[in-house]
Coordinates of N, CA and C in Angstrom, one line a residue:
X1 N 0.8 -1.1 -0.2 CA -0.3 -0.1 -0.1 C 0.8 1.2 -0.1
X2 N 2.3 1.3 0.8 CA 3.1 2.8 0.5 C 3.2 2.4 -0.3
X3 N 3.8 1.4 -1.9 CA 4.3 1.8 -3.0 C 2.6 2.7 -4.2
X4 N 1.6 2.7 -3.7 CA 0.6 3.1 -4.5 C 0.7 4.3 -4.7
X5 N 1.2 5.3 -4.2 CA 1.2 6.6 -4.3 C 2.7 7.0 -5.1
X6 N 3.1 6.0 -5.8 CA 4.5 6.5 -6.3 C 3.7 5.9 -7.9
X7 N 2.8 5.9 -8.3 CA 2.3 6.0 -9.5 C 0.8 6.6 -9.4
X8 N 0.5 7.9 -9.1 CA -0.6 8.4 -9.0 C -1.3 8.6 -10.0
X9 N -2.9 8.1 -9.8 CA -3.7 8.5 -10.9 C -3.4 9.4 -11.8
X10 N -2.7 10.7 -11.2 CA -2.5 12.1 -12.2 C -1.4 11.6 -13.5
X11 N -1.9 12.4 -14.4 CA -1.4 11.6 -15.5 C -0.4 12.7 -16.3
X12 N 0.0 14.1 -15.4 CA 1.4 14.8 -15.8 C 2.7 14.5 -16.0
X13 N 2.4 14.6 -17.0 CA 4.2 14.1 -17.0 C 5.4 14.2 -16.3
X14 N 5.0 15.7 -15.4 CA 6.0 15.8 -14.6 C 6.1 14.7 -13.0
X15 N 5.1 14.4 -13.0 CA 4.6 13.7 -11.8 C 4.9 12.1 -11.9
X16 N 4.4 12.1 -13.4 CA 4.5 10.5 -13.4 C 6.2 10.5 -14.0
X17 N 6.6 11.5 -14.6 CA 8.8 11.3 -14.1 C 9.1 11.0 -13.2
X18 N 8.7 11.8 -11.9 CA 9.4 12.0 -10.2 C 9.0 10.8 -9.9
X19 N 7.7 10.1 -10.1 CA 7.4 9.0 -9.7 C 8.1 7.4 -10.4
X20 N 8.6 7.8 -11.7 CA 9.4 6.8 -12.4 C 10.7 6.9 -11.9
X21 N 11.6 7.9 -11.6 CA 12.4 8.6 -10.7 C 13.1 7.8 -9.4
X22 N 11.5 7.8 -8.6 CA 11.5 7.2 -7.1 C 11.0 5.5 -7.5
X23 N 10.9 5.4 -8.3 CA 10.8 3.7 -8.3 C 12.4 3.2 -8.7
X24 N 13.0 3.9 -10.0 CA 13.9 3.4 -10.2 C 14.8 3.3 -9.0
X25 N 15.2 4.8 -8.2 CA 16.0 4.3 -7.0 C 15.4 3.5 -5.8
X26 N 14.4 3.4 -6.0 CA 13.9 2.0 -4.7 C 14.4 0.9 -5.0
X27 N 14.2 0.4 -6.7 CA 15.2 -0.8 -7.3 C 16.3 -1.1 -7.2
X28 N 17.0 -0.2 -6.8 CA 18.4 0.0 -6.0 C 18.5 -0.3 -4.9
X29 N 17.6 -0.9 -4.0 CA 18.1 -1.6 -2.3 C 17.2 -2.8 -2.4
X30 N 18.0 -3.6 -2.3 CA 17.6 -5.1 -2.3 C 16.4 -5.0 -1.7
X31 N 16.1 -5.0 -0.2 CA 15.0 -4.9 0.4 C 13.7 -4.3 -0.2
X32 N 14.0 -2.9 -0.9 CA 12.8 -2.1 -0.7 C 12.5 -3.0 -2.7
X33 N 13.4 -3.5 -3.2 CA 12.9 -4.5 -4.4 C 11.8 -5.4 -4.3
X34 N 12.5 -6.3 -3.1 CA 11.1 -6.7 -2.7 C 9.6 -6.9 -2.6
X35 N 9.4 -5.6 -1.9 CA 8.9 -4.6 -1.8 C 7.9 -4.1 -3.3
X36 N 9.0 -3.5 -3.9 CA 8.2 -3.2 -5.4 C 7.6 -4.2 -6.3
X37 N 8.4 -5.4 -5.9 CA 7.9 -6.5 -6.8 C 6.2 -7.4 -6.2
X38 N 6.2 -7.2 -5.0 CA 4.9 -7.8 -4.2 C 3.9 -7.1 -4.6
X39 N 4.3 -5.3 -4.9 CA 2.9 -4.7 -4.6 C 2.7 -4.9 -6.5
X40 N 3.3 -5.3 -7.1 CA 2.9 -5.4 -8.4 C 2.9 -4.2 -9.0
X41 N 4.2 -3.2 -9.1 CA 4.2 -2.3 -9.6 C 4.3 -2.6 -10.9
X42 N 4.6 -3.8 -11.7 CA 5.0 -4.0 -13.0 C 4.2 -3.7 -14.0
X43 N 3.1 -4.1 -13.3 CA 1.7 -3.9 -14.2 C 1.4 -2.4 -14.5
X44 N 1.1 -1.8 -13.4 CA 1.0 -0.3 -13.3 C 2.5 0.6 -14.6
X45 N 3.4 0.1 -14.5 CA 4.3 0.8 -15.2 C 4.2 0.6 -16.7
X46 N 3.3 -1.1 -17.0 CA 3.6 -0.9 -18.5 C 2.0 -0.5 -18.7
X47 N 0.9 0.2 -17.9 CA -0.1 0.5 -18.3 C 0.3 2.1 -19.1
X48 N 1.5 2.5 -18.1 CA 1.8 4.1 -18.6 C 2.5 4.4 -20.7
X49 N 2.9 3.1 -20.7 CA 3.5 2.7 -21.9 C 2.4 3.1 -23.2
X50 N 1.0 3.0 -22.6 CA -0.1 3.0 -23.5 C -0.9 4.7 -23.5
X51 N -0.4 5.4 -22.5 CA -0.7 6.6 -22.2 C -0.5 7.4 -23.5
X52 N -0.4 8.6 -23.9 CA -0.1 9.5 -25.1 C 0.6 10.7 -24.0
X53 N 2.3 10.5 -24.4 CA 2.9 11.3 -23.9 C 3.3 12.6 -24.8
X54 N 3.7 13.6 -24.5 CA 4.1 14.5 -25.3 C 5.7 14.7 -25.7
X55 N 6.2 13.9 -24.2 CA 7.5 14.0 -24.6 C 8.1 12.6 -25.3
X56 N 8.9 12.5 -25.6 CA 9.0 11.1 -26.6 C 10.1 10.2 -25.9
X57 N 10.6 11.1 -24.8 CA 12.0 10.2 -24.0 C 11.0 9.7 -22.7
X58 N 9.8 10.1 -22.9 CA 8.9 9.2 -21.4 C 8.8 7.9 -22.4
X59 N 8.6 7.3 -23.4 CA 8.0 6.2 -23.5 C 9.7 5.3 -23.4
X60 N 10.8 5.8 -24.0 CA 11.8 5.1 -23.4 C 12.4 5.2 -21.9
X61 N 11.7 5.9 -21.1 CA 11.6 5.7 -19.5 C 10.8 4.5 -19.1
X62 N 9.6 4.4 -19.7 CA 9.2 3.9 -18.9 C 9.2 2.4 -19.0
X63 N 9.6 2.5 -20.8 CA 10.0 0.6 -21.3 C 11.4 0.3 -21.1
X64 N 12.3 1.1 -20.3 CA 13.2 0.7 -19.2 C 13.2 0.3 -17.7
X65 N 11.9 1.5 -17.5 CA 11.8 1.0 -15.8 C 10.9 -0.5 -16.4
X66 N 10.0 -0.6 -16.8 CA 9.4 -1.9 -17.1 C 10.3 -3.5 -17.4
X67 N 11.5 -2.9 -18.1 CA 12.2 -4.1 -18.3 C 12.8 -4.4 -17.5
X68 N 13.4 -3.7 -16.5 CA 14.4 -3.6 -15.0 C 13.0 -4.2 -14.1
X69 N 11.8 -4.0 -14.0 CA 10.9 -4.4 -13.1 C 10.7 -6.2 -13.2
X70 N 10.3 -5.9 -14.8 CA 10.6 -7.4 -15.4 C 11.7 -8.4 -14.4
X71 N 12.6 -8.1 -14.7 CA 14.1 -8.8 -14.5 C 14.2 -8.7 -13.1
X72 N 14.1 -7.9 -11.5 CA 13.5 -8.3 -10.6 C 12.6 -9.2 -10.1
X73 N 11.7 -8.7 -11.3 CA 9.9 -9.9 -10.9 C 10.4 -10.9 -10.8
X74 N 11.4 -11.5 -11.8 CA 11.3 -13.1 -12.3 C 13.0 -13.3 -11.4
X75 N 13.5 -12.5 -11.0 CA 14.7 -13.0 -10.1 C 14.5 -13.2 -8.9
X76 N 13.4 -12.2 -8.3 CA 13.1 -12.7 -6.7 C 11.8 -13.5 -6.7
X77 N 10.5 -13.7 -7.6 CA 9.6 -14.2 -7.5 C 9.5 -15.9 -8.4
X78 N 11.1 -16.3 -8.5 CA 11.3 -17.5 -9.3 C 10.8 -18.6 -8.3
X79 N 10.2 -20.1 -9.3 CA 10.5 -21.4 -8.3 C 12.0 -21.6 -7.8
X80 N 13.1 -20.9 -8.4 CA 14.7 -21.1 -7.9 C 15.3 -20.3 -6.7
X81 N 14.3 -19.3 -6.9 CA 14.5 -18.6 -5.4 C 13.5 -18.9 -4.2
X82 N 12.4 -19.8 -4.4 CA 12.1 -20.2 -3.5 C 12.7 -21.7 -3.2
X83 N 13.5 -22.6 -4.2 CA 13.8 -23.6 -3.7 C 15.4 -23.1 -2.9
X84 N 15.9 -22.0 -3.4 CA 16.8 -21.6 -2.3 C 16.8 -21.7 -1.2
X85 N 15.4 -20.9 -0.4 CA 15.2 -20.2 0.8 C 14.7 -21.9 1.1
X86 N 14.2 -23.1 0.6 CA 13.9 -24.4 1.1 C 15.3 -24.9 1.9
X87 N 16.3 -24.5 0.9 CA 17.6 -25.4 1.2 C 18.0 -24.5 2.5
X88 N 17.3 -23.2 2.8 CA 18.4 -23.0 4.2 C 17.4 -23.2 5.1
X89 N 16.5 -24.1 5.4 CA 15.9 -25.1 6.4 C 14.8 -23.7 6.9
X90 N 14.6 -22.2 6.8 CA 14.1 -21.3 7.4 C 13.5 -20.7 6.4
X91 N 12.1 -20.7 6.5 CA 11.0 -19.7 5.8 C 11.4 -17.8 5.8
X92 N 10.9 -17.3 5.4 CA 10.6 -16.0 5.6 C 9.9 -15.6 5.1
X93 N 8.6 -14.8 5.8 CA 7.6 -14.1 5.2 C 8.2 -13.2 4.1
X94 N 7.2 -13.4 3.1 CA 7.6 -12.1 1.6 C 6.9 -12.9 0.6
X95 N 7.2 -12.5 -0.2 CA 6.4 -12.9 -1.8 C 6.4 -14.2 -2.3
X96 N 7.6 -14.8 -1.6 CA 7.3 -16.2 -2.2 C 6.8 -17.2 -1.3
X97 N 6.1 -16.7 -0.4 CA 4.9 -17.1 0.4 C 3.3 -16.4 0.2
X98 N 3.2 -15.5 -1.0 CA 1.8 -15.3 -1.1 C 1.0 -15.9 -2.2
X99 N -0.2 -15.5 -1.6 CA -1.2 -16.1 -2.9 C -0.7 -15.8 -3.7
X100 N 0.0 -14.6 -4.3 CA -0.2 -14.4 -5.9 C 1.4 -15.3 -6.3
X101 N 2.0 -15.5 -5.6 CA 3.4 -16.1 -6.0 C 2.5 -17.6 -6.5
X102 N 1.6 -18.1 -5.4 CA 1.7 -19.7 -5.8 C 0.1 -19.8 -6.6
X103 N -0.6 -18.6 -7.1 CA -1.3 -18.5 -8.7 C -0.3 -19.0 -9.8
X104 N 0.4 -17.6 -9.7 CA 2.0 -17.5 -10.9 C 2.3 -18.9 -11.0
X105 N 3.0 -19.6 -10.1 CA 4.2 -20.5 -10.2 C 3.8 -21.9 -9.9
X106 N 2.1 -22.2 -9.5 CA 1.9 -23.5 -8.4 C 2.4 -25.0 -9.7
X107 N 2.0 -24.4 -11.0 CA 2.2 -25.4 -11.7 C 3.6 -26.0 -12.2
X108 N 4.8 -24.9 -11.6 CA 6.3 -25.4 -11.8 C 6.5 -26.1 -11.0
X109 N 6.2 -26.6 -9.8 CA 6.4 -27.4 -8.9 C 6.2 -28.9 -8.9
X110 N 6.2 -29.2 -10.4 CA 6.1 -30.7 -10.6 C 7.5 -30.9 -10.7
X111 N 8.0 -30.8 -10.9 CA 9.5 -31.1 -11.3 C 10.4 -31.9 -10.2
X112 N 11.1 -32.9 -11.0 CA 12.0 -33.5 -9.7 C 10.8 -34.6 -8.9
X113 N 9.8 -35.0 -9.5 CA 8.4 -35.7 -8.9 C 8.2 -34.5 -7.4
X114 N 7.8 -33.6 -7.9 CA 7.6 -32.9 -6.7 C 8.6 -32.1 -5.6
X115 N 9.9 -32.7 -6.4 CA 11.2 -32.4 -4.7 C 10.8 -31.2 -4.3
X116 N 10.5 -30.2 -4.5 CA 10.3 -28.7 -3.5 C 9.1 -28.8 -2.2
X117 N 8.3 -29.5 -2.9 CA 6.9 -29.6 -2.2 C 7.2 -31.1 -0.9
X118 N 8.1 -32.2 -1.7 CA 8.5 -33.1 -0.8 C 10.0 -32.0 0.4
X119 N 10.4 -31.4 0.0 CA 11.3 -30.7 0.9 C 10.8 -29.7 1.9
X120 N 9.3 -29.2 1.2 CA 8.8 -28.3 2.4 C 8.0 -29.1 3.4
X121 N 7.8 -30.7 3.6 CA 6.9 -31.4 4.1 C 8.0 -31.1 5.6
X122 N 9.5 -31.6 4.8 CA 10.3 -31.5 6.1 C 9.9 -30.7 6.7
X123 N 10.0 -29.6 6.6 CA 10.3 -28.5 7.4 C 9.1 -28.5 8.5
X124 N 8.2 -29.3 8.3 CA 6.9 -29.3 9.5 C 7.3 -29.8 10.7
X125 N 8.7 -30.4 10.6 CA 9.4 -30.5 11.5 C 10.4 -29.7 12.7
X126 N 10.4 -28.1 11.6 CA 11.2 -27.2 12.2 C 10.6 -26.6 14.0
X127 N 11.9 -26.2 14.4 CA 11.1 -25.3 15.4 C 11.3 -24.2 15.5
X128 N 11.2 -23.6 14.3 CA 10.9 -22.3 14.4 C 9.4 -21.9 13.7
X129 N 8.7 -20.8 14.6 CA 7.5 -20.8 14.6 C 7.0 -19.8 13.2
X130 N 7.7 -19.3 12.4 CA 7.8 -18.9 11.8 C 7.4 -19.5 10.2
X131 N 8.4 -20.4 10.2 CA 9.1 -21.4 9.1 C 7.4 -22.2 9.1
X132 N 7.1 -22.7 10.7 CA 6.3 -23.7 10.5 C 5.0 -23.2 10.1
X133 N 4.6 -22.0 10.3 CA 3.5 -21.2 9.9 C 3.5 -20.9 8.3
X134 N 4.6 -20.6 7.9 CA 4.9 -20.7 6.4 C 4.8 -21.7 5.7
X135 N 5.2 -22.7 6.0 CA 5.3 -24.7 5.4 C 3.7 -24.5 5.6
X136 N 2.9 -24.5 6.5 CA 1.7 -25.0 6.3 C 1.1 -24.3 5.0
X137 N 1.3 -22.6 5.2 CA 0.6 -22.4 4.7 C 1.0 -22.6 3.3
X138 N 2.2 -22.5 2.7 CA 2.6 -23.2 1.3 C 1.8 -24.6 0.7
X139 N 1.9 -24.9 1.7 CA 1.5 -26.5 1.6 C 0.1 -26.7 1.4
X140 N -1.1 -25.5 2.4 CA -1.9 -25.5 2.1 C -2.6 -24.7 0.7
X141 N -1.9 -23.8 0.1 CA -1.9 -23.2 -1.2 C -1.6 -24.1 -2.4
X142 N -0.8 -24.7 -2.3 CA -0.4 -26.1 -2.9 C -1.6 -27.0 -3.2
X143 N -2.1 -27.6 -1.8 CA -3.2 -28.3 -1.7 C -4.3 -27.5 -2.6
X144 N -4.5 -26.6 -2.6 CA -5.8 -26.0 -3.0 C -5.3 -25.7 -4.9
X145 N -4.1 -25.3 -5.4 CA -3.9 -24.5 -6.8 C -3.7 -25.8 -7.4
X146 N -2.7 -26.8 -6.9 CA -2.5 -27.8 -8.1 C -3.7 -28.6 -8.2
X147 N -3.8 -29.2 -9.5 CA -4.8 -30.1 -9.9 C -4.8 -31.5 -9.4
X148 N -3.5 -31.4 -8.8 CA -2.8 -32.9 -8.5 C -2.0 -32.4 -6.6
X149 N -2.9 -31.6 -6.8 CA -2.5 -30.9 -5.0 C -2.8 -32.2 -4.0
X150 N -4.0 -32.2 -3.4 CA -4.4 -33.2 -2.7 C -4.3 -34.3 -2.8
X151 N -3.2 -35.1 -3.9 CA -3.2 -36.8 -4.2 C -1.5 -36.4 -3.8
X152 N -1.0 -35.1 -4.4 CA 0.8 -35.3 -4.1 C 0.5 -35.4 -2.6
X153 N 0.0 -34.3 -1.9 CA 0.0 -34.1 0.0 C 0.0 -35.2 0.5
X154 N -1.6 -36.5 0.0 CA -1.6 -37.4 0.5 C -0.3 -38.3 0.7
X155 N 0.1 -38.5 -1.2 CA 1.4 -40.0 -1.2 C 2.6 -39.3 0.3
X156 N 2.7 -37.8 0.4 CA 3.9 -37.5 0.7 C 3.3 -37.7 2.8
X157 N 1.8 -38.1 2.6 CA 1.9 -38.0 4.3 C 1.8 -37.0 5.0
X158 N 1.5 -35.5 4.3 CA 1.5 -34.5 4.9 C 0.6 -34.1 5.4
X159 N -0.7 -34.1 5.6 CA -1.6 -34.3 6.4 C -1.4 -34.7 8.3
X160 N -0.7 -35.7 7.9 CA -0.8 -36.3 9.0 C 0.6 -35.7 10.0
X161 N 1.1 -35.0 8.8 CA 2.5 -34.3 9.7 C 1.5 -32.5 9.9
X162 N 1.1 -32.6 9.4 CA 0.4 -31.4 9.8 C -0.9 -31.2 10.9
X163 N -1.3 -32.5 10.9 CA -2.5 -32.5 12.6 C -1.9 -32.1 13.5
X164 N -0.9 -32.7 14.0 CA -0.6 -32.2 15.3 C -0.1 -31.2 15.8
X165 N 0.0 -30.0 14.6 CA 0.6 -28.9 14.7 C -0.9 -27.8 14.9
X166 N -1.8 -28.3 14.9 CA -3.1 -27.8 15.0 C -2.9 -27.6 16.3
X167 N -2.2 -28.2 17.0 CA -2.4 -27.6 18.9 C -1.3 -27.6 19.0
X168 N -0.3 -27.3 18.8 CA 0.6 -26.5 18.7 C 0.7 -25.7 19.9
X169 N 1.8 -25.0 20.8 CA 1.4 -23.7 21.7 C 1.8 -22.6 21.2
X170 N 2.1 -22.1 19.9 CA 2.1 -21.0 19.0 C 0.9 -20.9 18.6
X171 N 0.2 -20.1 18.8 CA -1.6 -20.0 18.2 C -1.1 -19.6 16.7
X172 N -0.6 -19.0 16.1 CA -0.6 -18.6 14.8 C 0.3 -19.6 14.0
X173 N 0.8 -20.3 14.7 CA 1.1 -22.0 14.1 C 0.0 -23.3 14.0
X174 N -0.8 -22.7 14.8 CA -1.9 -23.8 15.3 C -3.3 -23.5 14.4
X175 N -3.2 -21.8 14.1 CA -4.0 -21.5 13.1 C -3.4 -21.7 11.4
X176 N -2.6 -21.4 11.1 CA -2.3 -22.1 9.8 C -2.6 -23.4 9.6
X177 N -1.9 -24.7 10.5 CA -2.1 -25.5 10.5 C -3.6 -26.3 10.2
X178 N -4.0 -25.2 10.3 CA -5.7 -25.7 10.9 C -6.7 -25.2 9.5
X179 N -6.1 -24.4 9.2 CA -6.5 -23.5 7.4 C -5.5 -24.6 6.5
X180 N -4.5 -25.1 6.4 CA -4.3 -26.1 5.6 C -4.6 -27.4 5.7
X181 N -5.4 -27.8 6.9 CA -5.7 -29.1 6.5 C -6.9 -28.9 6.1
X182 N -7.7 -27.4 6.1 CA -9.0 -27.2 5.8 C -8.6 -27.2 4.3
X183 N -7.6 -27.0 3.5 CA -7.5 -26.7 2.7 C -7.1 -28.1 1.7
X184 N -6.1 -29.0 2.4 CA -6.2 -30.2 2.4 C -7.3 -31.2 1.9
X185 N -8.2 -31.1 2.6 CA -9.2 -31.8 2.9 C -11.1 -31.6 2.1
X186 N -11.0 -29.8 1.8 CA -12.0 -29.5 1.1 C -12.2 -29.2 -0.2
X187 N -13.0 -29.3 -1.2 CA -12.8 -28.8 -2.2 C -12.8 -27.5 -2.3
X188 N -12.6 -27.1 -4.1 CA -12.4 -25.7 -4.1 C -13.7 -24.7 -4.2
X189 N -15.2 -25.0 -4.1 CA -16.1 -24.6 -4.1 C -16.6 -24.5 -2.3
X190 N -16.0 -25.8 -1.8 CA -16.3 -25.2 -0.4 C -15.4 -24.6 0.4
X191 N -14.4 -24.5 0.1 CA -13.1 -23.5 0.4 C -13.9 -22.3 0.1
X192 N -14.0 -21.9 -1.1 CA -15.1 -20.5 -1.7 C -16.3 -20.0 -0.8
X193 N -17.4 -20.8 -0.5 CA -18.4 -20.4 0.8 C -17.9 -20.7 1.7
X194 N -16.8 -20.9 2.4 CA -16.6 -20.3 3.7 C -15.5 -19.0 3.7
X195 N -14.4 -18.6 2.6 CA -14.3 -17.6 2.6 C -15.4 -16.5 2.6
X196 N -16.5 -17.2 1.9 CA -17.7 -15.9 1.7 C -18.0 -15.4 3.1
X197 N -18.3 -16.2 3.9 CA -18.9 -15.9 5.4 C -17.9 -14.9 5.8

């Protein structure tokens, strides 16, 4: 939400130029580039390409920034980045654990006979509450979004590993475990009805 003002609804060339410069400076910082990617700013920048600008240089600036953002987005939102985080055995909140990431990338987890999902299930034995929360959340998203998700989860016995976490002393871990089990057990239409309530 903090990044929304960087691309104001105003289409004054001066205002847009300043916003583009601010975004360009933000993506130079490693922590801020993640926030820019998570905010989905790339789509907003791309829409600017279709606006009519008096200054021809605006088109070049917009295209250049869009290319930089696309590069950063592919770097920070790739399955390779997710796998790298899995190898660290510690999950950190961010774009890689968002619904948007899973919607965009769920089909890419088939490789190596669902190797990343196998690794994710091993993290259910972690002592780190944040890692447990994110592992439960990610497994739930995989089960919900992948056509074979529930079947793969069943073969990996992940549900049996998540069930004890519903009684975890950390309330957030228990909550995420409960949500995960719901996603593993219910079909999509049932989940939609629950979310509507």
